[in-house]
Amino acid sequence: MNHDHNAARLEQQLCAAQEALREKDRQMACLAHDLQQPLHAIRLYAEQLAREPHMAPEFAPKLRQAALALKSLLDDAQLAARAGLPEAAATATSALARRARASTVDLPRLLQELVDQFAPLAAEKHLQLRLRSAPVALQTDAVLLRRILGNLLDNAIAHTARGKVLVTARRLGAAAGVRIDVWDTGCGVAPEQIDAIFSGNGQPPARVAATTARRPGHGLGLLIVRHLADALGAAVQASARAGRGSRFSLILPDEGAAVSATDCAATRKR
């Protein structure tokens, strides 16, 4: 009886250890996915700078922004490593999410920085990348918001072979929140497959075929988006049609502490 009890306990411990290792593998896969974005941008800006050294004043701030994005991701990885192996199904993303800190975010400025960061990736595929943002500012975690939108932009560019990617932002009304949309003219996805692309268990065949050989889709970007959106109390929505493009939307709560973008600009000047 005692032997059977010990054997059962050992088997339970082994299963728990195996699950922890699988979760650590998922953490590393999510981190590797996120690291591709700033690394690719840095490489493309460096190549452009080598061809056109006289453009250094223009490229230097963009290289710095991509490098800061890379540092932020590495800081996240260190944070997750210090947290140790998770006991539940929490990824490195959710470990960071539990430490979310709100600050005043000038949304047009943050979006412009992201568009600048992803411009080389869009240009490499001959895609138009455009931004239309109302003068909105809100209280949220800027680091998590940047990662969410970075993954949505990366997803849109990866699955668009021709055409454009458009980012829009607007306030929905008094206490209704802020809506950010990322539109693309890519391969789209069938409505019945939308839930699957947020699962992290791979992309539908049409979306896999639409990615380039150099930047394959692993289905992790949207899983990260969902985890981080939950941490911010935000909602993620998707609407798409196969072969007709997609729209991914982030609805951020208005916590009553939002300020105008003019106030943000005045704060930066002081």
C-alpha atoms as an extended CHARMM CRD file, in Angstrom:
* protein
*
       270  EXT
         1         1  MET       CA              0.0000000000        0.0000000000        0.0000000000  PROA      1               0.0000000000
         2         2  ASN       CA              2.7660000000        2.4280000000        1.0220000000  PROA      2               0.0000000000
         3         3  HSD       CA              4.7720000000        1.4440000000       -2.0840000000  PROA      3               0.0000000000
         4         4  ASP       CA              1.7760000000        2.2100000000       -4.3280000000  PROA      4               0.0000000000
         5         5  HSD       CA              1.2850000000        5.5630000000       -2.6010000000  PROA      5               0.0000000000
         6         6  ASN       CA              4.9390000000        6.5560000000       -3.1200000000  PROA      6               0.0000000000
         7         7  ALA       CA              4.8260000000        5.4460000000       -6.7520000000  PROA      7               0.0000000000
         8         8  ALA       CA              1.7020000000        7.5090000000       -7.3610000000  PROA      8               0.0000000000
         9         9  ARG       CA              3.2970000000       10.5330000000       -5.6970000000  PROA      9               0.0000000000
        10        10  LEU       CA              6.4630000000       10.1870000000       -7.7870000000  PROA      10              0.0000000000
        11        11  GLU       CA              4.3960000000        9.9180000000      -10.9530000000  PROA      11              0.0000000000
        12        12  GLN       CA              2.4890000000       13.0520000000       -9.9610000000  PROA      12              0.0000000000
        13        13  GLN       CA              5.7350000000       14.9370000000       -9.3490000000  PROA      13              0.0000000000
        14        14  LEU       CA              7.1330000000       13.7610000000      -12.6890000000  PROA      14              0.0000000000
        15        15  CYS       CA              4.0210000000       14.9570000000      -14.5010000000  PROA      15              0.0000000000
        16        16  ALA       CA              4.2780000000       18.3330000000      -12.7620000000  PROA      16              0.0000000000
        17        17  ALA       CA              7.9560000000       18.6610000000      -13.7310000000  PROA      17              0.0000000000
        18        18  GLN       CA              7.1840000000       17.7740000000      -17.3530000000  PROA      18              0.0000000000
        19        19  GLU       CA              4.3830000000       20.3380000000      -17.4420000000  PROA      19              0.0000000000
        20        20  ALA       CA              6.7210000000       22.9810000000      -15.9980000000  PROA      20              0.0000000000
        21        21  LEU       CA              9.2870000000       22.2340000000      -18.7010000000  PROA      21              0.0000000000
        22        22  ARG       CA              6.6240000000       22.4900000000      -21.3990000000  PROA      22              0.0000000000
        23        23  GLU       CA              5.5670000000       25.8310000000      -19.9670000000  PROA      23              0.0000000000
        24        24  LYS       CA              9.1710000000       27.0600000000      -19.9310000000  PROA      24              0.0000000000
        25        25  ASP       CA              9.4390000000       26.0330000000      -23.6030000000  PROA      25              0.0000000000
        26        26  ARG       CA              6.3350000000       28.1240000000      -24.3270000000  PROA      26              0.0000000000
        27        27  GLN       CA              7.8970000000       31.0790000000      -22.5090000000  PROA      27              0.0000000000
        28        28  MET       CA             11.0180000000       30.8390000000      -24.6430000000  PROA      28              0.0000000000
        29        29  ALA       CA              8.9720000000       30.5110000000      -27.8310000000  PROA      29              0.0000000000
        30        30  CYS       CA              6.9820000000       33.6460000000      -26.9460000000  PROA      30              0.0000000000
        31        31  LEU       CA             10.1730000000       35.5590000000      -26.1650000000  PROA      31              0.0000000000
        32        32  ALA       CA             11.8400000000       34.4220000000      -29.4060000000  PROA      32              0.0000000000
        33        33  HSD       CA              8.7690000000       35.5620000000      -31.3300000000  PROA      33              0.0000000000
        34        34  ASP       CA              8.8290000000       39.0310000000      -29.7750000000  PROA      34              0.0000000000
        35        35  LEU       CA             12.5910000000       39.4250000000      -30.2510000000  PROA      35              0.0000000000
        36        36  GLN       CA             12.2370000000       38.9650000000      -34.0200000000  PROA      36              0.0000000000
        37        37  GLN       CA             10.4820000000       42.3400000000      -34.3640000000  PROA      37              0.0000000000
        38        38  PRO       CA             13.1390000000       44.7960000000      -33.1130000000  PROA      38              0.0000000000
        39        39  LEU       CA             16.0320000000       42.6140000000      -34.3390000000  PROA      39              0.0000000000
        40        40  HSD       CA             14.6420000000       42.5920000000      -37.8620000000  PROA      40              0.0000000000
        41        41  ALA       CA             14.0910000000       46.3570000000      -37.7530000000  PROA      41              0.0000000000
        42        42  ILE       CA             17.6370000000       46.9660000000      -36.4970000000  PROA      42              0.0000000000
        43        43  ARG       CA             19.0860000000       44.8120000000      -39.2850000000  PROA      43              0.0000000000
        44        44  LEU       CA             17.1010000000       46.6190000000      -41.9870000000  PROA      44              0.0000000000
        45        45  TYR       CA             17.9390000000       50.0870000000      -40.6770000000  PROA      45              0.0000000000
        46        46  ALA       CA             21.6280000000       49.1220000000      -40.4430000000  PROA      46              0.0000000000
        47        47  GLU       CA             21.6040000000       47.8900000000      -44.0460000000  PROA      47              0.0000000000
        48        48  GLN       CA             19.9590000000       51.1170000000      -45.2030000000  PROA      48              0.0000000000
        49        49  LEU       CA             22.4800000000       53.1570000000      -43.2250000000  PROA      49              0.0000000000
        50        50  ALA       CA             25.3680000000       51.2520000000      -44.8240000000  PROA      50              0.0000000000
        51        51  ARG       CA             23.9900000000       52.1140000000      -48.2740000000  PROA      51              0.0000000000
        52        52  GLU       CA             23.1290000000       55.7170000000      -47.3950000000  PROA      52              0.0000000000
        53        53  PRO       CA             25.4240000000       56.9710000000      -44.5930000000  PROA      53              0.0000000000
        54        54  HSD       CA             24.2590000000       60.5370000000      -45.1560000000  PROA      54              0.0000000000
        55        55  MET       CA             20.8510000000       59.4630000000      -43.7640000000  PROA      55              0.0000000000
        56        56  ALA       CA             22.3390000000       58.8620000000      -40.2890000000  PROA      56              0.0000000000
        57        57  PRO       CA             20.4450000000       61.7660000000      -38.6500000000  PROA      57              0.0000000000
        58        58  GLU       CA             17.1570000000       60.2260000000      -39.8080000000  PROA      58              0.0000000000
        59        59  PHE       CA             17.9690000000       56.5800000000      -39.0370000000  PROA      59              0.0000000000
        60        60  ALA       CA             19.7210000000       57.0860000000      -35.6800000000  PROA      60              0.0000000000
        61        61  PRO       CA             16.5240000000       57.8140000000      -33.6580000000  PROA      61              0.0000000000
        62        62  LYS       CA             14.7690000000       54.8540000000      -35.2760000000  PROA      62              0.0000000000
        63        63  LEU       CA             17.6660000000       52.5370000000      -34.5060000000  PROA      63              0.0000000000
        64        64  ARG       CA             17.6380000000       53.7760000000      -30.9250000000  PROA      64              0.0000000000
        65        65  GLN       CA             13.8900000000       53.1010000000      -30.6280000000  PROA      65              0.0000000000
        66        66  ALA       CA             14.3040000000       49.5610000000      -31.9420000000  PROA      66              0.0000000000
        67        67  ALA       CA             17.2120000000       48.9890000000      -29.5480000000  PROA      67              0.0000000000
        68        68  LEU       CA             15.0990000000       50.2260000000      -26.6130000000  PROA      68              0.0000000000
        69        69  ALA       CA             12.3210000000       47.8310000000      -27.6310000000  PROA      69              0.0000000000
        70        70  LEU       CA             14.8600000000       45.0050000000      -27.6700000000  PROA      70              0.0000000000
        71        71  LYS       CA             16.1510000000       45.9800000000      -24.2110000000  PROA      71              0.0000000000
        72        72  SER       CA             12.6050000000       46.0250000000      -22.8530000000  PROA      72              0.0000000000
        73        73  LEU       CA             12.0310000000       42.4710000000      -24.0640000000  PROA      73              0.0000000000
        74        74  LEU       CA             15.2930000000       41.2710000000      -22.5390000000  PROA      74              0.0000000000
        75        75  ASP       CA             14.3290000000       42.9280000000      -19.2500000000  PROA      75              0.0000000000
        76        76  ASP       CA             11.0390000000       41.0230000000      -19.4280000000  PROA      76              0.0000000000
        77        77  ALA       CA             12.9440000000       37.7700000000      -19.9090000000  PROA      77              0.0000000000
        78        78  GLN       CA             15.0850000000       38.4470000000      -16.8410000000  PROA      78              0.0000000000
        79        79  LEU       CA             11.9620000000       39.1890000000      -14.8370000000  PROA      79              0.0000000000
        80        80  ALA       CA             10.3950000000       35.9050000000      -15.9110000000  PROA      80              0.0000000000
        81        81  ALA       CA             13.5940000000       33.9830000000      -15.1370000000  PROA      81              0.0000000000
        82        82  ARG       CA             13.6980000000       35.4190000000      -11.6120000000  PROA      82              0.0000000000
        83        83  ALA       CA             10.0780000000       34.3420000000      -11.1630000000  PROA      83              0.0000000000
        84        84  GLY       CA             11.1730000000       30.7250000000      -11.6420000000  PROA      84              0.0000000000
        85        85  LEU       CA              9.1710000000       27.9230000000      -13.2070000000  PROA      85              0.0000000000
        86        86  PRO       CA              5.4490000000       28.6750000000      -12.9840000000  PROA      86              0.0000000000
        87        87  GLU       CA              3.1570000000       26.4140000000      -10.9860000000  PROA      87              0.0000000000
        88        88  ALA       CA              0.1940000000       27.1810000000      -13.2210000000  PROA      88              0.0000000000
        89        89  ALA       CA             -0.2470000000       27.8670000000      -16.9020000000  PROA      89              0.0000000000
        90        90  ALA       CA              1.3330000000       31.3360000000      -16.6410000000  PROA      90              0.0000000000
        91        91  THR       CA              3.7550000000       32.4010000000      -19.3450000000  PROA      91              0.0000000000
        92        92  ALA       CA              6.5470000000       34.9670000000      -19.1410000000  PROA      92              0.0000000000
        93        93  THR       CA              4.0100000000       37.3550000000      -20.6320000000  PROA      93              0.0000000000
        94        94  SER       CA              1.5620000000       36.9400000000      -17.7670000000  PROA      94              0.0000000000
        95        95  ALA       CA              4.3940000000       37.1380000000      -15.2290000000  PROA      95              0.0000000000
        96        96  LEU       CA              5.1210000000       40.6300000000      -16.5480000000  PROA      96              0.0000000000
        97        97  ALA       CA              1.4160000000       41.4330000000      -16.7310000000  PROA      97              0.0000000000
        98        98  ARG       CA              1.0100000000       40.9850000000      -12.9880000000  PROA      98              0.0000000000
        99        99  ARG       CA              3.4530000000       43.8840000000      -12.5560000000  PROA      99              0.0000000000
       100       100  ALA       CA              1.5940000000       46.2760000000      -14.8590000000  PROA      100             0.0000000000
       101       101  ARG       CA              2.0440000000       49.9470000000      -13.9510000000  PROA      101             0.0000000000
       102       102  ALA       CA             -0.1570000000       52.6920000000      -15.3070000000  PROA      102             0.0000000000
       103       103  SER       CA              1.2060000000       56.0060000000      -16.5240000000  PROA      103             0.0000000000
       104       104  THR       CA             -0.0140000000       58.7220000000      -18.8620000000  PROA      104             0.0000000000
       105       105  VAL       CA              0.5060000000       57.5370000000      -22.4350000000  PROA      105             0.0000000000
       106       106  ASP       CA              0.4950000000       59.9320000000      -25.3980000000  PROA      106             0.0000000000
       107       107  LEU       CA             -1.0930000000       57.5030000000      -27.8430000000  PROA      107             0.0000000000
       108       108  PRO       CA             -0.2910000000       59.2560000000      -31.1620000000  PROA      108             0.0000000000
       109       109  ARG       CA              3.3640000000       59.4680000000      -30.1470000000  PROA      109             0.0000000000
       110       110  LEU       CA              3.5500000000       55.8140000000      -29.1000000000  PROA      110             0.0000000000
       111       111  LEU       CA              1.8570000000       54.7130000000      -32.3240000000  PROA      111             0.0000000000
       112       112  GLN       CA              4.1890000000       56.8280000000      -34.4560000000  PROA      112             0.0000000000
       113       113  GLU       CA              7.1980000000       55.2540000000      -32.7610000000  PROA      113             0.0000000000
       114       114  LEU       CA              5.8030000000       51.7920000000      -33.5380000000  PROA      114             0.0000000000
       115       115  VAL       CA              5.1010000000       52.7190000000      -37.1540000000  PROA      115             0.0000000000
       116       116  ASP       CA              8.6890000000       53.9650000000      -37.4840000000  PROA      116             0.0000000000
       117       117  GLN       CA              9.9370000000       50.7100000000      -35.9510000000  PROA      117             0.0000000000
       118       118  PHE       CA              7.9540000000       48.5410000000      -38.3640000000  PROA      118             0.0000000000
       119       119  ALA       CA              8.4030000000       50.7180000000      -41.4590000000  PROA      119             0.0000000000
       120       120  PRO       CA             11.4440000000       48.7270000000      -42.7100000000  PROA      120             0.0000000000
       121       121  LEU       CA              9.5140000000       45.4450000000      -42.4740000000  PROA      121             0.0000000000
       122       122  ALA       CA              6.6200000000       46.9200000000      -44.4490000000  PROA      122             0.0000000000
       123       123  ALA       CA              8.9680000000       48.4900000000      -47.0070000000  PROA      123             0.0000000000
       124       124  GLU       CA             10.7350000000       45.1670000000      -47.5000000000  PROA      124             0.0000000000
       125       125  LYS       CA              7.4020000000       43.7210000000      -48.7000000000  PROA      125             0.0000000000
       126       126  HSD       CA              6.4600000000       46.9050000000      -50.6250000000  PROA      126             0.0000000000
       127       127  LEU       CA              3.5080000000       47.5370000000      -48.3120000000  PROA      127             0.0000000000
       128       128  GLN       CA              2.0660000000       50.9130000000      -47.3630000000  PROA      128             0.0000000000
       129       129  LEU       CA              2.0630000000       51.4510000000      -43.5890000000  PROA      129             0.0000000000
       130       130  ARG       CA             -0.1500000000       54.3270000000      -42.4720000000  PROA      130             0.0000000000
       131       131  LEU       CA             -1.2850000000       55.8510000000      -39.1870000000  PROA      131             0.0000000000
       132       132  ARG       CA             -4.4140000000       57.8760000000      -38.3920000000  PROA      132             0.0000000000
       133       133  SER       CA             -4.7930000000       58.7600000000      -34.7420000000  PROA      133             0.0000000000
       134       134  ALA       CA             -6.9370000000       61.2260000000      -32.8750000000  PROA      134             0.0000000000
       135       135  PRO       CA             -5.1490000000       63.2680000000      -30.1480000000  PROA      135             0.0000000000
       136       136  VAL       CA             -5.7630000000       60.7190000000      -27.4000000000  PROA      136             0.0000000000
       137       137  ALA       CA             -3.9760000000       60.1220000000      -24.1250000000  PROA      137             0.0000000000
       138       138  LEU       CA             -4.8700000000       57.6400000000      -21.4120000000  PROA      138             0.0000000000
       139       139  GLN       CA             -3.6860000000       55.9320000000      -18.2580000000  PROA      139             0.0000000000
       140       140  THR       CA             -2.2880000000       52.4720000000      -18.9970000000  PROA      140             0.0000000000
       141       141  ASP       CA              0.9250000000       50.4420000000      -18.9260000000  PROA      141             0.0000000000
       142       142  ALA       CA              2.9750000000       51.7660000000      -21.8490000000  PROA      142             0.0000000000
       143       143  VAL       CA              5.2820000000       48.7240000000      -21.9950000000  PROA      143             0.0000000000
       144       144  LEU       CA              2.4520000000       46.2070000000      -22.2420000000  PROA      144             0.0000000000
       145       145  LEU       CA              0.5150000000       48.3830000000      -24.6840000000  PROA      145             0.0000000000
       146       146  ARG       CA              3.5840000000       48.6710000000      -26.9180000000  PROA      146             0.0000000000
       147       147  ARG       CA              4.0070000000       44.8840000000      -26.9200000000  PROA      147             0.0000000000
       148       148  ILE       CA              0.3500000000       44.3060000000      -27.7740000000  PROA      148             0.0000000000
       149       149  LEU       CA              0.3890000000       46.7340000000      -30.6800000000  PROA      149             0.0000000000
       150       150  GLY       CA              3.8050000000       45.5340000000      -31.8280000000  PROA      150             0.0000000000
       151       151  ASN       CA              2.4630000000       41.9970000000      -32.1060000000  PROA      151             0.0000000000
       152       152  LEU       CA             -0.6460000000       43.1830000000      -33.9660000000  PROA      152             0.0000000000
       153       153  LEU       CA              1.4990000000       45.1330000000      -36.4310000000  PROA      153             0.0000000000
       154       154  ASP       CA              3.8950000000       42.2290000000      -36.8820000000  PROA      154             0.0000000000
       155       155  ASN       CA              0.9430000000       39.9140000000      -37.4740000000  PROA      155             0.0000000000
       156       156  ALA       CA             -0.5960000000       42.2540000000      -40.0640000000  PROA      156             0.0000000000
       157       157  ILE       CA              2.6380000000       42.7180000000      -42.0150000000  PROA      157             0.0000000000
       158       158  ALA       CA              3.5010000000       39.0150000000      -41.8980000000  PROA      158             0.0000000000
       159       159  HSD       CA              0.1460000000       38.0070000000      -43.3900000000  PROA      159             0.0000000000
       160       160  THR       CA             -0.1200000000       40.7290000000      -46.0440000000  PROA      160             0.0000000000
       161       161  ALA       CA              1.5060000000       40.0300000000      -49.3990000000  PROA      161             0.0000000000
       162       162  ARG       CA              0.4040000000       43.2440000000      -51.1020000000  PROA      162             0.0000000000
       163       163  GLY       CA             -1.5170000000       46.3880000000      -50.3270000000  PROA      163             0.0000000000
       164       164  LYS       CA             -1.3570000000       48.2040000000      -47.0070000000  PROA      164             0.0000000000
       165       165  VAL       CA             -1.5510000000       48.1180000000      -43.2280000000  PROA      165             0.0000000000
       166       166  LEU       CA             -3.4480000000       50.9160000000      -41.4910000000  PROA      166             0.0000000000
       167       167  VAL       CA             -3.4160000000       51.7930000000      -37.7860000000  PROA      167             0.0000000000
       168       168  THR       CA             -6.2250000000       53.9650000000      -36.3990000000  PROA      168             0.0000000000
       169       169  ALA       CA             -6.9910000000       55.2040000000      -32.8880000000  PROA      169             0.0000000000
       170       170  ARG       CA             -9.9180000000       57.1180000000      -31.4160000000  PROA      170             0.0000000000
       171       171  ARG       CA            -11.7840000000       57.7070000000      -28.2000000000  PROA      171             0.0000000000
       172       172  LEU       CA            -15.1360000000       55.9410000000      -28.1220000000  PROA      172             0.0000000000
       173       173  GLY       CA            -16.8940000000       58.5310000000      -25.9870000000  PROA      173             0.0000000000
       174       174  ALA       CA            -17.3000000000       59.5120000000      -22.3770000000  PROA      174             0.0000000000
       175       175  ALA       CA            -16.0820000000       56.6440000000      -20.1550000000  PROA      175             0.0000000000
       176       176  ALA       CA            -16.3880000000       54.2400000000      -23.1000000000  PROA      176             0.0000000000
       177       177  GLY       CA            -12.6490000000       53.7540000000      -23.6030000000  PROA      177             0.0000000000
       178       178  VAL       CA            -10.1850000000       54.0050000000      -26.4650000000  PROA      178             0.0000000000
       179       179  ARG       CA            -10.2220000000       51.8780000000      -29.6020000000  PROA      179             0.0000000000
       180       180  ILE       CA             -7.1210000000       51.0290000000      -31.6360000000  PROA      180             0.0000000000
       181       181  ASP       CA             -7.5680000000       49.1610000000      -34.9210000000  PROA      181             0.0000000000
       182       182  VAL       CA             -4.9390000000       47.4770000000      -37.0840000000  PROA      182             0.0000000000
       183       183  TRP       CA             -6.3030000000       46.8680000000      -40.5840000000  PROA      183             0.0000000000
       184       184  ASP       CA             -4.6100000000       44.8930000000      -43.3360000000  PROA      184             0.0000000000
       185       185  THR       CA             -5.3360000000       43.8170000000      -46.9050000000  PROA      185             0.0000000000
       186       186  GLY       CA             -3.8050000000       40.3860000000      -46.3590000000  PROA      186             0.0000000000
       187       187  CYS       CA             -5.0250000000       36.8290000000      -46.6460000000  PROA      187             0.0000000000
       188       188  GLY       CA             -7.6360000000       37.2070000000      -43.9250000000  PROA      188             0.0000000000
       189       189  VAL       CA             -9.0990000000       34.2470000000      -42.1200000000  PROA      189             0.0000000000
       190       190  ALA       CA            -12.4330000000       32.4440000000      -42.1670000000  PROA      190             0.0000000000
       191       191  PRO       CA            -14.7510000000       33.6680000000      -39.3510000000  PROA      191             0.0000000000
       192       192  GLU       CA            -14.9310000000       30.1720000000      -37.8410000000  PROA      192             0.0000000000
       193       193  GLN       CA            -11.1180000000       30.1130000000      -37.4710000000  PROA      193             0.0000000000
       194       194  ILE       CA            -10.7580000000       33.4010000000      -35.5880000000  PROA      194             0.0000000000
       195       195  ASP       CA            -10.7860000000       31.7870000000      -32.1510000000  PROA      195             0.0000000000
       196       196  ALA       CA             -8.1190000000       29.2960000000      -33.2590000000  PROA      196             0.0000000000
       197       197  ILE       CA             -5.5950000000       31.9850000000      -34.2120000000  PROA      197             0.0000000000
       198       198  PHE       CA             -5.6220000000       33.2790000000      -30.6310000000  PROA      198             0.0000000000
       199       199  SER       CA             -4.8710000000       29.8460000000      -29.1650000000  PROA      199             0.0000000000
       200       200  GLY       CA             -1.1280000000       29.6810000000      -29.8800000000  PROA      200             0.0000000000
       201       201  ASN       CA             -1.5510000000       26.2210000000      -31.4230000000  PROA      201             0.0000000000
       202       202  GLY       CA             -0.5570000000       27.2100000000      -34.9320000000  PROA      202             0.0000000000
       203       203  GLN       CA             -2.0820000000       29.1900000000      -37.7680000000  PROA      203             0.0000000000
       204       204  PRO       CA             -4.7310000000       28.0780000000      -40.2820000000  PROA      204             0.0000000000
       205       205  PRO       CA             -3.1210000000       26.7980000000      -43.5280000000  PROA      205             0.0000000000
       206       206  ALA       CA             -4.0050000000       29.9270000000      -45.5280000000  PROA      206             0.0000000000
       207       207  ARG       CA             -2.2100000000       32.1890000000      -43.0670000000  PROA      207             0.0000000000
       208       208  VAL       CA              0.8130000000       29.8990000000      -42.8860000000  PROA      208             0.0000000000
       209       209  ALA       CA              1.0770000000       29.9870000000      -46.6810000000  PROA      209             0.0000000000
       210       210  ALA       CA              0.8700000000       33.7890000000      -46.6800000000  PROA      210             0.0000000000
       211       211  THR       CA              3.9140000000       34.2890000000      -44.4290000000  PROA      211             0.0000000000
       212       212  THR       CA              7.3250000000       34.6720000000      -45.9530000000  PROA      212             0.0000000000
       213       213  ALA       CA              9.9520000000       31.9710000000      -45.6620000000  PROA      213             0.0000000000
       214       214  ARG       CA             12.1600000000       34.4040000000      -43.7150000000  PROA      214             0.0000000000
       215       215  ARG       CA              9.4980000000       35.2490000000      -41.1470000000  PROA      215             0.0000000000
       216       216  PRO       CA              7.2470000000       32.2310000000      -40.6240000000  PROA      216             0.0000000000
       217       217  GLY       CA              4.1570000000       32.5300000000      -38.4440000000  PROA      217             0.0000000000
       218       218  HSD       CA              4.1080000000       30.3870000000      -35.3110000000  PROA      218             0.0000000000
       219       219  GLY       CA              0.7050000000       31.4840000000      -34.0330000000  PROA      219             0.0000000000
       220       220  LEU       CA              2.2040000000       32.9290000000      -30.8460000000  PROA      220             0.0000000000
       221       221  GLY       CA              1.8450000000       36.6710000000      -31.4590000000  PROA      221             0.0000000000
       222       222  LEU       CA             -1.9170000000       36.7260000000      -30.9790000000  PROA      222             0.0000000000
       223       223  LEU       CA             -1.6830000000       34.4660000000      -27.9360000000  PROA      223             0.0000000000
       224       224  ILE       CA              0.6660000000       37.0420000000      -26.3820000000  PROA      224             0.0000000000
       225       225  VAL       CA             -1.7800000000       39.7940000000      -27.3460000000  PROA      225             0.0000000000
       226       226  ARG       CA             -4.6190000000       38.0280000000      -25.5440000000  PROA      226             0.0000000000
       227       227  HSD       CA             -2.5860000000       37.5190000000      -22.3410000000  PROA      227             0.0000000000
       228       228  LEU       CA             -1.4420000000       41.1380000000      -22.2320000000  PROA      228             0.0000000000
       229       229  ALA       CA             -4.8610000000       42.5440000000      -23.0880000000  PROA      229             0.0000000000
       230       230  ASP       CA             -6.3340000000       40.5990000000      -20.1740000000  PROA      230             0.0000000000
       231       231  ALA       CA             -3.6890000000       42.1410000000      -17.9130000000  PROA      231             0.0000000000
       232       232  LEU       CA             -4.7230000000       45.6510000000      -18.9970000000  PROA      232             0.0000000000
       233       233  GLY       CA             -8.4300000000       44.9020000000      -18.6190000000  PROA      233             0.0000000000
       234       234  ALA       CA             -8.7330000000       45.4290000000      -22.3680000000  PROA      234             0.0000000000
       235       235  ALA       CA            -10.7270000000       43.5440000000      -24.9850000000  PROA      235             0.0000000000
       236       236  VAL       CA             -9.3480000000       42.1520000000      -28.2260000000  PROA      236             0.0000000000
       237       237  GLN       CA            -11.6470000000       41.7540000000      -31.2090000000  PROA      237             0.0000000000
       238       238  ALA       CA            -11.0470000000       40.4040000000      -34.6850000000  PROA      238             0.0000000000
       239       239  SER       CA            -13.0690000000       40.5580000000      -37.8630000000  PROA      239             0.0000000000
       240       240  ALA       CA            -11.8930000000       39.0250000000      -41.1190000000  PROA      240             0.0000000000
       241       241  ARG       CA            -12.8720000000       37.2200000000      -44.2840000000  PROA      241             0.0000000000
       242       242  ALA       CA            -10.7180000000       34.6890000000      -46.0710000000  PROA      242             0.0000000000
       243       243  GLY       CA             -8.8490000000       36.4490000000      -48.8710000000  PROA      243             0.0000000000
       244       244  ARG       CA            -10.2630000000       39.8730000000      -47.9370000000  PROA      244             0.0000000000
       245       245  GLY       CA             -8.0260000000       41.1300000000      -45.1620000000  PROA      245             0.0000000000
       246       246  SER       CA             -8.4210000000       41.5050000000      -41.4030000000  PROA      246             0.0000000000
       247       247  ARG       CA             -9.0640000000       44.0250000000      -38.6630000000  PROA      247             0.0000000000
       248       248  PHE       CA             -7.7530000000       43.4490000000      -35.1510000000  PROA      248             0.0000000000
       249       249  SER       CA             -9.0540000000       45.8190000000      -32.4980000000  PROA      249             0.0000000000
       250       250  LEU       CA             -7.9240000000       46.6550000000      -28.9780000000  PROA      250             0.0000000000
       251       251  ILE       CA            -10.5120000000       48.3040000000      -26.7180000000  PROA      251             0.0000000000
       252       252  LEU       CA             -8.7800000000       49.9290000000      -23.7520000000  PROA      252             0.0000000000
       253       253  PRO       CA            -10.7380000000       50.9710000000      -20.6640000000  PROA      253             0.0000000000
       254       254  ASP       CA            -11.0300000000       54.6270000000      -19.7400000000  PROA      254             0.0000000000
       255       255  GLU       CA            -10.1840000000       54.7500000000      -16.0420000000  PROA      255             0.0000000000
       256       256  GLY       CA            -11.2720000000       58.3470000000      -15.6490000000  PROA      256             0.0000000000
       257       257  ALA       CA             -7.6640000000       59.5660000000      -15.5320000000  PROA      257             0.0000000000
       258       258  ALA       CA             -7.1720000000       60.1710000000      -19.2170000000  PROA      258             0.0000000000
       259       259  VAL       CA             -5.8470000000       63.5550000000      -20.2660000000  PROA      259             0.0000000000
       260       260  SER       CA             -5.5650000000       65.3800000000      -23.5430000000  PROA      260             0.0000000000
       261       261  ALA       CA             -2.6300000000       64.9050000000      -25.8530000000  PROA      261             0.0000000000
       262       262  THR       CA             -1.9960000000       68.6330000000      -25.5210000000  PROA      262             0.0000000000
       263       263  ASP       CA             -1.4260000000       68.1320000000      -21.7910000000  PROA      263             0.0000000000
       264       264  CYS       CA              0.9820000000       65.2810000000      -22.6150000000  PROA      264             0.0000000000
       265       265  ALA       CA              2.9450000000       67.5500000000      -24.9230000000  PROA      265             0.0000000000
       266       266  ALA       CA              3.0800000000       70.2680000000      -22.2650000000  PROA      266             0.0000000000
       267       267  THR       CA              4.3630000000       67.7250000000      -19.7290000000  PROA      267             0.0000000000
       268       268  ARG       CA              7.1570000000       66.6490000000      -22.1050000000  PROA      268             0.0000000000
       269       269  LYS       CA              8.2610000000       70.2970000000      -22.5320000000  PROA      269             0.0000000000
       270       270  ARG       CA              8.6580000000       70.9320000000      -18.7960000000  PROA      270             0.0000000000
